[in-house]
Each structure stands twice: as C-alpha cells, then as structure tokens.
C-alpha cells in the first residue's frame, strides 16, 4: 500500500496545490497527457498522488479510500454529515478563498439582515401562499445556518449552475451561493446581506480519520506531515 493524497485534477486549484507542496519540498505533477488522471510525487517516499475533482475528495476521504485530500472547506462541510468526525483539518492553504452568502434583490430595500429576511419570508408566505424560495446547491450549510439564526418560512430550491440568474428567471426570490468578488451578484442586481458570510471557505488539507494504515504507511504519513511542517 501507500499513502494516498487526493488533489484537484485541473485548473487553478490543482496548480496552486502543486505550488504549495513544492514550496515545502514535495513535488507533485501529472504524468501523461492533460486528459490522463495520473500523477507523481517526488521528495517523499511512500506517497501516491490521486487526481480527483474537488467535489469527489470529501467522499473519498470519508470512505477511507484516500488518506489526505485538498479541497474546499465548503465542500467538506456540505457533503459530510458530522464532518469533523470523519476528517481532520491539517492546514488552510491560503488560496481558493470564497464566501457562502445569502443575497437578495437590490430593490428589497428593507431587507438588510437575516432578521429582516425572516420577517420578509413570513410576509411573503402570507401574501403568496407559499414559502420564499432560496436557490442554492449548499442545502446542508444553508439549512443549518438559517436554523441557527431562527429564519423560517423559506424553502430551498436546488440550483447546480447559474444560481445568480434564478431570481431574474423567477424560479427563486433569493440565492445562497459561493462568491469571491461579488461581481456576478452585482451584474444580476443582487446584494449580500449585511450579517456577513454564512461560511468563509478556502482550500484546505484534510486527513481522513478512518483510512486504513499499515506500519509503513503510518511512517510515510508521519514523514510527509513533518516535511510539510504540520506536526
């Protein structure tokens, strides 16, 4: 066996992850063509690189099929119930920052905070006979956050793409989505609530709590954590 390290398979997340490890003396790279999901690790023995989509990495960590994985905080907390029982945060990597926010139409001048949203949701239901719709792909995170803030009389509608356009298309009244600059929100005449983000996310190195390890793997994992100065 070997210690399996899962990293994003393409794009800036992959490049930034390779850079982060490289700065610490561990070289990660692709082998073969850009379409091949095969990788290499140099500078440490007993570690295998596994290239996956960022969205797959939480599931693979929880299943114990990889020992370490780099993915967004938002993805781990959305996809894994009781996430901290399944994975451990080893290091925030300082890139891939994004905030999970709730945004409402600009013309909702009286809705500035989550308390305002709660009042608006109650009024909306009285006026229309159904609950206010919030479009999102982060159902667990949004539901838990709104419960903590006491917001009721809403329903989540699934949106796996172009979430900001759902209000204009009249399939939702508000949105909950990840944003880094806010430009797409502004282009669609939406603004975040003033309370701040529901979650601040970034690329993070996680360790699986339940992945099987033989003695040699345990030694390799310890050596890698020492090399990365995470001990």
PDB file of C-alpha atoms in Angstrom:
ATOM      1  CA  UNK A   1       0.000   0.000   0.000  1.00  0.00           C
ATOM      2  CA  UNK A   2       0.910   3.656   0.067  1.00  0.00           C
ATOM      3  CA  UNK A   3      -0.400   6.895   1.498  1.00  0.00           C
ATOM      4  CA  UNK A   4      -2.892   8.315  -0.996  1.00  0.00           C
ATOM      5  CA  UNK A   5      -3.011  12.089  -1.417  1.00  0.00           C
ATOM      6  CA  UNK A   6      -6.030  13.425  -3.318  1.00  0.00           C
ATOM      7  CA  UNK A   7      -5.756  16.796  -5.024  1.00  0.00           C
ATOM      8  CA  UNK A   8      -7.966  18.652  -7.528  1.00  0.00           C
ATOM      9  CA  UNK A   9      -7.416  17.309 -11.025  1.00  0.00           C
ATOM     10  CA  UNK A  10      -7.397  20.556 -13.010  1.00  0.00           C
ATOM     11  CA  UNK A  11      -7.449  24.330 -13.021  1.00  0.00           C
ATOM     12  CA  UNK A  12      -6.039  26.863 -10.608  1.00  0.00           C
ATOM     13  CA  UNK A  13      -6.787  24.725  -7.572  1.00  0.00           C
ATOM     14  CA  UNK A  14      -4.534  21.999  -8.933  1.00  0.00           C
ATOM     15  CA  UNK A  15      -1.789  24.459  -9.875  1.00  0.00           C
ATOM     16  CA  UNK A  16      -1.909  26.254  -6.526  1.00  0.00           C
ATOM     17  CA  UNK A  17      -1.874  22.927  -4.669  1.00  0.00           C
ATOM     18  CA  UNK A  18       1.172  21.783  -6.635  1.00  0.00           C
ATOM     19  CA  UNK A  19       2.869  25.104  -5.797  1.00  0.00           C
ATOM     20  CA  UNK A  20       2.035  24.833  -2.082  1.00  0.00           C
ATOM     21  CA  UNK A  21       3.536  21.347  -1.792  1.00  0.00           C
ATOM     22  CA  UNK A  22       6.507  22.297  -3.994  1.00  0.00           C
ATOM     23  CA  UNK A  23       7.407  25.184  -1.700  1.00  0.00           C
ATOM     24  CA  UNK A  24       7.699  22.617   1.086  1.00  0.00           C
ATOM     25  CA  UNK A  25       9.951  20.209  -0.780  1.00  0.00           C
ATOM     26  CA  UNK A  26       7.331  17.817  -2.132  1.00  0.00           C
ATOM     27  CA  UNK A  27       6.933  17.897  -5.907  1.00  0.00           C
ATOM     28  CA  UNK A  28       3.546  16.924  -7.343  1.00  0.00           C
ATOM     29  CA  UNK A  29       2.872  16.602 -11.054  1.00  0.00           C
ATOM     30  CA  UNK A  30       0.857  14.972 -13.770  1.00  0.00           C
ATOM     31  CA  UNK A  31       2.150  12.054 -15.770  1.00  0.00           C
ATOM     32  CA  UNK A  32       0.974  11.540 -19.322  1.00  0.00           C
ATOM     33  CA  UNK A  33      -1.388  13.897 -21.148  1.00  0.00           C
ATOM     34  CA  UNK A  34      -3.672  16.554 -19.705  1.00  0.00           C
ATOM     35  CA  UNK A  35      -6.576  14.129 -20.148  1.00  0.00           C
ATOM     36  CA  UNK A  36      -4.956  11.442 -18.014  1.00  0.00           C
ATOM     37  CA  UNK A  37      -5.648  11.436 -14.270  1.00  0.00           C
ATOM     38  CA  UNK A  38      -2.283  10.001 -13.281  1.00  0.00           C
ATOM     39  CA  UNK A  39       0.242  11.784 -11.099  1.00  0.00           C
ATOM     40  CA  UNK A  40       3.639  11.563  -9.458  1.00  0.00           C
ATOM     41  CA  UNK A  41       5.147  12.524  -6.116  1.00  0.00           C
ATOM     42  CA  UNK A  42       8.827  13.356  -5.655  1.00  0.00           C
ATOM     43  CA  UNK A  43      10.684  14.297  -2.483  1.00  0.00           C
ATOM     44  CA  UNK A  44       8.968  11.829  -0.172  1.00  0.00           C
ATOM     45  CA  UNK A  45       8.701   8.044  -0.233  1.00  0.00           C
ATOM     46  CA  UNK A  46       5.515   6.010   0.057  1.00  0.00           C
ATOM     47  CA  UNK A  47       3.039   8.672  -1.113  1.00  0.00           C
ATOM     48  CA  UNK A  48       0.795   8.271  -4.164  1.00  0.00           C
ATOM     49  CA  UNK A  49      -0.929  11.176  -5.917  1.00  0.00           C
ATOM     50  CA  UNK A  50      -4.612  10.711  -6.779  1.00  0.00           C
ATOM     51  CA  UNK A  51      -6.179  13.309  -9.089  1.00  0.00           C
ATOM     52  CA  UNK A  52      -9.890  13.853  -8.453  1.00  0.00           C
ATOM     53  CA  UNK A  53     -12.470  16.570  -8.824  1.00  0.00           C
ATOM     54  CA  UNK A  54     -12.615  18.814  -5.754  1.00  0.00           C
ATOM     55  CA  UNK A  55     -16.189  17.660  -5.190  1.00  0.00           C
ATOM     56  CA  UNK A  56     -15.180  13.990  -5.044  1.00  0.00           C
ATOM     57  CA  UNK A  57     -12.444  14.445  -2.450  1.00  0.00           C
ATOM     58  CA  UNK A  58     -14.710  14.748   0.645  1.00  0.00           C
ATOM     59  CA  UNK A  59     -16.460  11.481  -0.243  1.00  0.00           C
ATOM     60  CA  UNK A  60     -13.163   9.654  -0.834  1.00  0.00           C
ATOM     61  CA  UNK A  61     -11.772  10.906   2.477  1.00  0.00           C
ATOM     62  CA  UNK A  62     -14.893   9.828   4.361  1.00  0.00           C
ATOM     63  CA  UNK A  63     -14.778   6.393   2.731  1.00  0.00           C
ATOM     64  CA  UNK A  64     -11.118   5.962   3.694  1.00  0.00           C
ATOM     65  CA  UNK A  65     -10.025   5.474   0.087  1.00  0.00           C
ATOM     66  CA  UNK A  66      -7.556   8.363   0.358  1.00  0.00           C
ATOM     67  CA  UNK A  67      -5.621   9.387   3.456  1.00  0.00           C
ATOM     68  CA  UNK A  68      -5.135  13.088   2.690  1.00  0.00           C
ATOM     69  CA  UNK A  69      -7.044  15.433   0.428  1.00  0.00           C
ATOM     70  CA  UNK A  70      -7.074  19.067  -0.669  1.00  0.00           C
ATOM     71  CA  UNK A  71     -10.498  20.575  -1.212  1.00  0.00           C
ATOM     72  CA  UNK A  72     -12.649  23.494  -0.143  1.00  0.00           C
ATOM     73  CA  UNK A  73     -13.944  23.881   3.393  1.00  0.00           C
ATOM     74  CA  UNK A  74     -17.395  24.450   1.919  1.00  0.00           C
ATOM     75  CA  UNK A  75     -17.398  21.115   0.085  1.00  0.00           C
ATOM     76  CA  UNK A  76     -16.381  19.100   3.143  1.00  0.00           C
ATOM     77  CA  UNK A  77     -18.974  20.725   5.393  1.00  0.00           C
ATOM     78  CA  UNK A  78     -21.720  20.468   2.775  1.00  0.00           C
ATOM     79  CA  UNK A  79     -21.121  16.889   1.687  1.00  0.00           C
ATOM     80  CA  UNK A  80     -20.222  15.236   5.013  1.00  0.00           C
ATOM     81  CA  UNK A  81     -22.649  14.990   7.911  1.00  0.00           C
ATOM     82  CA  UNK A  82     -20.730  15.481  11.171  1.00  0.00           C
ATOM     83  CA  UNK A  83     -17.720  16.232   9.023  1.00  0.00           C
ATOM     84  CA  UNK A  84     -15.332  16.681  11.954  1.00  0.00           C
ATOM     85  CA  UNK A  85     -15.942  13.070  12.998  1.00  0.00           C
ATOM     86  CA  UNK A  86     -14.793  11.889   9.566  1.00  0.00           C
ATOM     87  CA  UNK A  87     -11.926  14.232   8.654  1.00  0.00           C
ATOM     88  CA  UNK A  88      -9.407  16.453  10.414  1.00  0.00           C
ATOM     89  CA  UNK A  89      -8.254  19.852   9.157  1.00  0.00           C
ATOM     90  CA  UNK A  90      -4.455  19.853   8.903  1.00  0.00           C
ATOM     91  CA  UNK A  91      -3.797  23.201   7.219  1.00  0.00           C
ATOM     92  CA  UNK A  92      -5.537  26.049   5.460  1.00  0.00           C
ATOM     93  CA  UNK A  93      -3.575  26.605   2.255  1.00  0.00           C
ATOM     94  CA  UNK A  94      -4.226  30.313   1.687  1.00  0.00           C
ATOM     95  CA  UNK A  95      -5.902  30.155  -1.720  1.00  0.00           C
ATOM     96  CA  UNK A  96      -9.271  29.297  -3.201  1.00  0.00           C
ATOM     97  CA  UNK A  97     -10.981  31.722  -0.829  1.00  0.00           C
ATOM     98  CA  UNK A  98     -14.717  32.175  -1.248  1.00  0.00           C
ATOM     99  CA  UNK A  99     -17.632  33.115   0.980  1.00  0.00           C
ATOM    100  CA  UNK A 100     -21.013  31.403   1.217  1.00  0.00           C
ATOM    101  CA  UNK A 101     -23.507  34.256   1.332  1.00  0.00           C
ATOM    102  CA  UNK A 102     -27.219  34.898   1.067  1.00  0.00           C
ATOM    103  CA  UNK A 103     -28.102  37.587  -1.458  1.00  0.00           C
ATOM    104  CA  UNK A 104     -31.381  39.348  -2.127  1.00  0.00           C
ATOM    105  CA  UNK A 105     -32.580  41.652  -4.927  1.00  0.00           C
ATOM    106  CA  UNK A 106     -31.310  45.235  -4.771  1.00  0.00           C
ATOM    107  CA  UNK A 107     -34.862  46.585  -4.668  1.00  0.00           C
ATOM    108  CA  UNK A 108     -35.552  44.807  -1.340  1.00  0.00           C
ATOM    109  CA  UNK A 109     -34.519  47.993   0.457  1.00  0.00           C
ATOM    110  CA  UNK A 110     -35.921  46.859   3.828  1.00  0.00           C
ATOM    111  CA  UNK A 111     -34.028  43.556   3.865  1.00  0.00           C
ATOM    112  CA  UNK A 112     -30.511  44.132   5.169  1.00  0.00           C
ATOM    113  CA  UNK A 113     -30.012  41.329   7.702  1.00  0.00           C
ATOM    114  CA  UNK A 114     -31.075  37.759   8.419  1.00  0.00           C
ATOM    115  CA  UNK A 115     -33.639  39.099  10.890  1.00  0.00           C
ATOM    116  CA  UNK A 116     -35.071  41.205   8.074  1.00  0.00           C
ATOM    117  CA  UNK A 117     -35.082  38.136   5.827  1.00  0.00           C
ATOM    118  CA  UNK A 118     -37.057  36.194   8.424  1.00  0.00           C
ATOM    119  CA  UNK A 119     -39.680  38.939   8.577  1.00  0.00           C
ATOM    120  CA  UNK A 120     -39.780  39.209   4.784  1.00  0.00           C
ATOM    121  CA  UNK A 121     -40.208  35.438   4.452  1.00  0.00           C
ATOM    122  CA  UNK A 122     -43.205  35.468   6.804  1.00  0.00           C
ATOM    123  CA  UNK A 123     -44.767  38.366   4.891  1.00  0.00           C
ATOM    124  CA  UNK A 124     -44.080  36.643   1.572  1.00  0.00           C
ATOM    125  CA  UNK A 125     -45.875  33.488   2.679  1.00  0.00           C
ATOM    126  CA  UNK A 126     -48.906  35.459   3.866  1.00  0.00           C
ATOM    127  CA  UNK A 127     -49.047  37.339   0.579  1.00  0.00           C
ATOM    128  CA  UNK A 128     -48.398  34.463  -1.851  1.00  0.00           C
ATOM    129  CA  UNK A 129     -49.471  31.326  -0.028  1.00  0.00           C
ATOM    130  CA  UNK A 130     -46.112  29.551  -0.394  1.00  0.00           C
ATOM    131  CA  UNK A 131     -42.694  29.868   1.188  1.00  0.00           C
ATOM    132  CA  UNK A 132     -39.968  32.148  -0.126  1.00  0.00           C
ATOM    133  CA  UNK A 133     -37.607  30.216  -2.387  1.00  0.00           C
ATOM    134  CA  UNK A 134     -33.829  30.387  -1.890  1.00  0.00           C
ATOM    135  CA  UNK A 135     -31.813  28.855  -4.736  1.00  0.00           C
ATOM    136  CA  UNK A 136     -28.625  27.032  -3.714  1.00  0.00           C
ATOM    137  CA  UNK A 137     -26.526  23.915  -4.111  1.00  0.00           C
ATOM    138  CA  UNK A 138     -25.401  24.133  -0.469  1.00  0.00           C
ATOM    139  CA  UNK A 139     -28.507  22.680   1.164  1.00  0.00           C
ATOM    140  CA  UNK A 140     -26.924  21.385   4.375  1.00  0.00           C
ATOM    141  CA  UNK A 141     -24.890  24.513   5.090  1.00  0.00           C
ATOM    142  CA  UNK A 142     -27.707  26.945   4.341  1.00  0.00           C
ATOM    143  CA  UNK A 143     -30.351  24.976   6.216  1.00  0.00           C
ATOM    144  CA  UNK A 144     -28.136  24.675   9.310  1.00  0.00           C
ATOM    145  CA  UNK A 145     -27.166  28.360   9.261  1.00  0.00           C
ATOM    146  CA  UNK A 146     -30.729  29.613   8.827  1.00  0.00           C
ATOM    147  CA  UNK A 147     -31.918  27.341  11.628  1.00  0.00           C
ATOM    148  CA  UNK A 148     -29.246  28.788  13.911  1.00  0.00           C
ATOM    149  CA  UNK A 149     -30.381  32.317  13.038  1.00  0.00           C
ATOM    150  CA  UNK A 150     -34.050  31.445  13.521  1.00  0.00           C
ATOM    151  CA  UNK A 151     -35.097  32.072   9.927  1.00  0.00           C
ATOM    152  CA  UNK A 152     -38.276  30.187   8.974  1.00  0.00           C
ATOM    153  CA  UNK A 153     -40.920  30.223   6.220  1.00  0.00           C
ATOM    154  CA  UNK A 154     -38.491  29.533   3.395  1.00  0.00           C
ATOM    155  CA  UNK A 155     -37.783  26.624   1.068  1.00  0.00           C
ATOM    156  CA  UNK A 156     -34.540  25.682  -0.623  1.00  0.00           C
ATOM    157  CA  UNK A 157     -34.648  25.017  -4.354  1.00  0.00           C
ATOM    158  CA  UNK A 158     -31.775  23.196  -5.981  1.00  0.00           C
ATOM    159  CA  UNK A 159     -29.505  25.085  -8.354  1.00  0.00           C
ATOM    160  CA  UNK A 160     -26.382  23.418  -9.706  1.00  0.00           C
ATOM    161  CA  UNK A 161     -25.402  26.259 -12.030  1.00  0.00           C
ATOM    162  CA  UNK A 162     -26.101  29.938 -12.770  1.00  0.00           C
ATOM    163  CA  UNK A 163     -27.616  30.356  -9.322  1.00  0.00           C
ATOM    164  CA  UNK A 164     -27.466  34.148  -9.550  1.00  0.00           C
ATOM    165  CA  UNK A 165     -29.832  34.047 -12.543  1.00  0.00           C
ATOM    166  CA  UNK A 166     -32.644  32.275 -10.706  1.00  0.00           C
ATOM    167  CA  UNK A 167     -34.129  35.493  -9.299  1.00  0.00           C
ATOM    168  CA  UNK A 168     -34.276  37.136 -12.718  1.00  0.00           C
ATOM    169  CA  UNK A 169     -35.786  33.935 -14.131  1.00  0.00           C
ATOM    170  CA  UNK A 170     -38.381  33.951 -11.325  1.00  0.00           C
ATOM    171  CA  UNK A 171     -37.517  30.483 -10.059  1.00  0.00           C
ATOM    172  CA  UNK A 172     -36.342  31.871  -6.691  1.00  0.00           C
ATOM    173  CA  UNK A 173     -36.682  35.021  -4.595  1.00  0.00           C
ATOM    174  CA  UNK A 174     -33.149  34.936  -3.109  1.00  0.00           C
ATOM    175  CA  UNK A 175     -29.938  32.967  -3.534  1.00  0.00           C
ATOM    176  CA  UNK A 176     -27.306  31.356  -1.322  1.00  0.00           C
ATOM    177  CA  UNK A 177     -24.042  30.787  -3.147  1.00  0.00           C
ATOM    178  CA  UNK A 178     -20.269  30.920  -3.004  1.00  0.00           C
ATOM    179  CA  UNK A 179     -18.713  34.195  -4.141  1.00  0.00           C
ATOM    180  CA  UNK A 180     -15.162  35.527  -4.234  1.00  0.00           C
ATOM    181  CA  UNK A 181     -15.510  39.003  -5.788  1.00  0.00           C
ATOM    182  CA  UNK A 182     -19.266  39.611  -5.857  1.00  0.00           C
ATOM    183  CA  UNK A 183     -19.149  40.751  -9.482  1.00  0.00           C
ATOM    184  CA  UNK A 184     -21.667  38.179 -10.711  1.00  0.00           C
ATOM    185  CA  UNK A 185     -24.056  39.138  -7.914  1.00  0.00           C
ATOM    186  CA  UNK A 186     -23.850  42.804  -8.820  1.00  0.00           C
ATOM    187  CA  UNK A 187     -24.326  42.038 -12.505  1.00  0.00           C
ATOM    188  CA  UNK A 188     -27.578  40.295 -11.586  1.00  0.00           C
ATOM    189  CA  UNK A 189     -28.720  43.132  -9.281  1.00  0.00           C
ATOM    190  CA  UNK A 190     -28.250  41.120  -6.094  1.00  0.00           C
ATOM    191  CA  UNK A 191     -26.528  42.111  -2.864  1.00  0.00           C
ATOM    192  CA  UNK A 192     -25.337  40.047   0.109  1.00  0.00           C
ATOM    193  CA  UNK A 193     -26.962  40.502   3.485  1.00  0.00           C
ATOM    194  CA  UNK A 194     -25.053  42.711   5.884  1.00  0.00           C
ATOM    195  CA  UNK A 195     -24.554  39.975   8.527  1.00  0.00           C
ATOM    196  CA  UNK A 196     -21.596  38.649   6.560  1.00  0.00           C
ATOM    197  CA  UNK A 197     -20.965  35.207   5.088  1.00  0.00           C
ATOM    198  CA  UNK A 198     -22.527  32.028   6.412  1.00  0.00           C
ATOM    199  CA  UNK A 199     -19.125  30.387   5.887  1.00  0.00           C
ATOM    200  CA  UNK A 200     -15.675  31.580   4.835  1.00  0.00           C
ATOM    201  CA  UNK A 201     -14.118  28.848   2.718  1.00  0.00           C
ATOM    202  CA  UNK A 202     -10.673  28.171   1.288  1.00  0.00           C
ATOM    203  CA  UNK A 203      -8.592  25.278   0.018  1.00  0.00           C
ATOM    204  CA  UNK A 204      -7.642  23.113   2.989  1.00  0.00           C
ATOM    205  CA  UNK A 205      -5.586  19.965   3.532  1.00  0.00           C
ATOM    206  CA  UNK A 206      -7.695  17.344   5.314  1.00  0.00           C
ATOM    207  CA  UNK A 207      -6.750  13.982   6.826  1.00  0.00           C
ATOM    208  CA  UNK A 208      -9.184  11.058   6.838  1.00  0.00           C
ATOM    209  CA  UNK A 209      -9.846   9.829  10.354  1.00  0.00           C
ATOM    210  CA  UNK A 210     -10.771   6.278   9.335  1.00  0.00           C
ATOM    211  CA  UNK A 211      -8.475   5.408   6.394  1.00  0.00           C
ATOM    212  CA  UNK A 212      -6.589   2.130   6.975  1.00  0.00           C
ATOM    213  CA  UNK A 213      -2.845   2.410   7.510  1.00  0.00           C
ATOM    214  CA  UNK A 214      -0.179  -0.268   7.628  1.00  0.00           C
ATOM    215  CA  UNK A 215       3.003   0.378   9.581  1.00  0.00           C
ATOM    216  CA  UNK A 216       4.928   1.521   6.502  1.00  0.00           C
ATOM    217  CA  UNK A 217       2.074   3.834   5.522  1.00  0.00           C
ATOM    218  CA  UNK A 218       1.969   5.305   9.006  1.00  0.00           C
ATOM    219  CA  UNK A 219       5.682   6.077   8.787  1.00  0.00           C
ATOM    220  CA  UNK A 220       5.243   7.661   5.337  1.00  0.00           C
ATOM    221  CA  UNK A 221       2.327   9.776   6.561  1.00  0.00           C
ATOM    222  CA  UNK A 222       4.322  10.951   9.568  1.00  0.00           C
ATOM    223  CA  UNK A 223       7.285  11.814   7.315  1.00  0.00           C
ATOM    224  CA  UNK A 224       5.043  13.776   4.951  1.00  0.00           C
ATOM    225  CA  UNK A 225       3.399  15.743   7.774  1.00  0.00           C
ATOM    226  CA  UNK A 226       6.854  16.530   9.171  1.00  0.00           C
ATOM    227  CA  UNK A 227       8.091  17.642   5.738  1.00  0.00           C
ATOM    228  CA  UNK A 228       5.090  19.950   5.416  1.00  0.00           C
ATOM    229  CA  UNK A 229       5.799  21.280   8.928  1.00  0.00           C
ATOM    230  CA  UNK A 230       2.330  20.346  10.159  1.00  0.00           C
ATOM    231  CA  UNK A 231       3.318  18.257  13.158  1.00  0.00           C
TER     232      UNK A 231
END
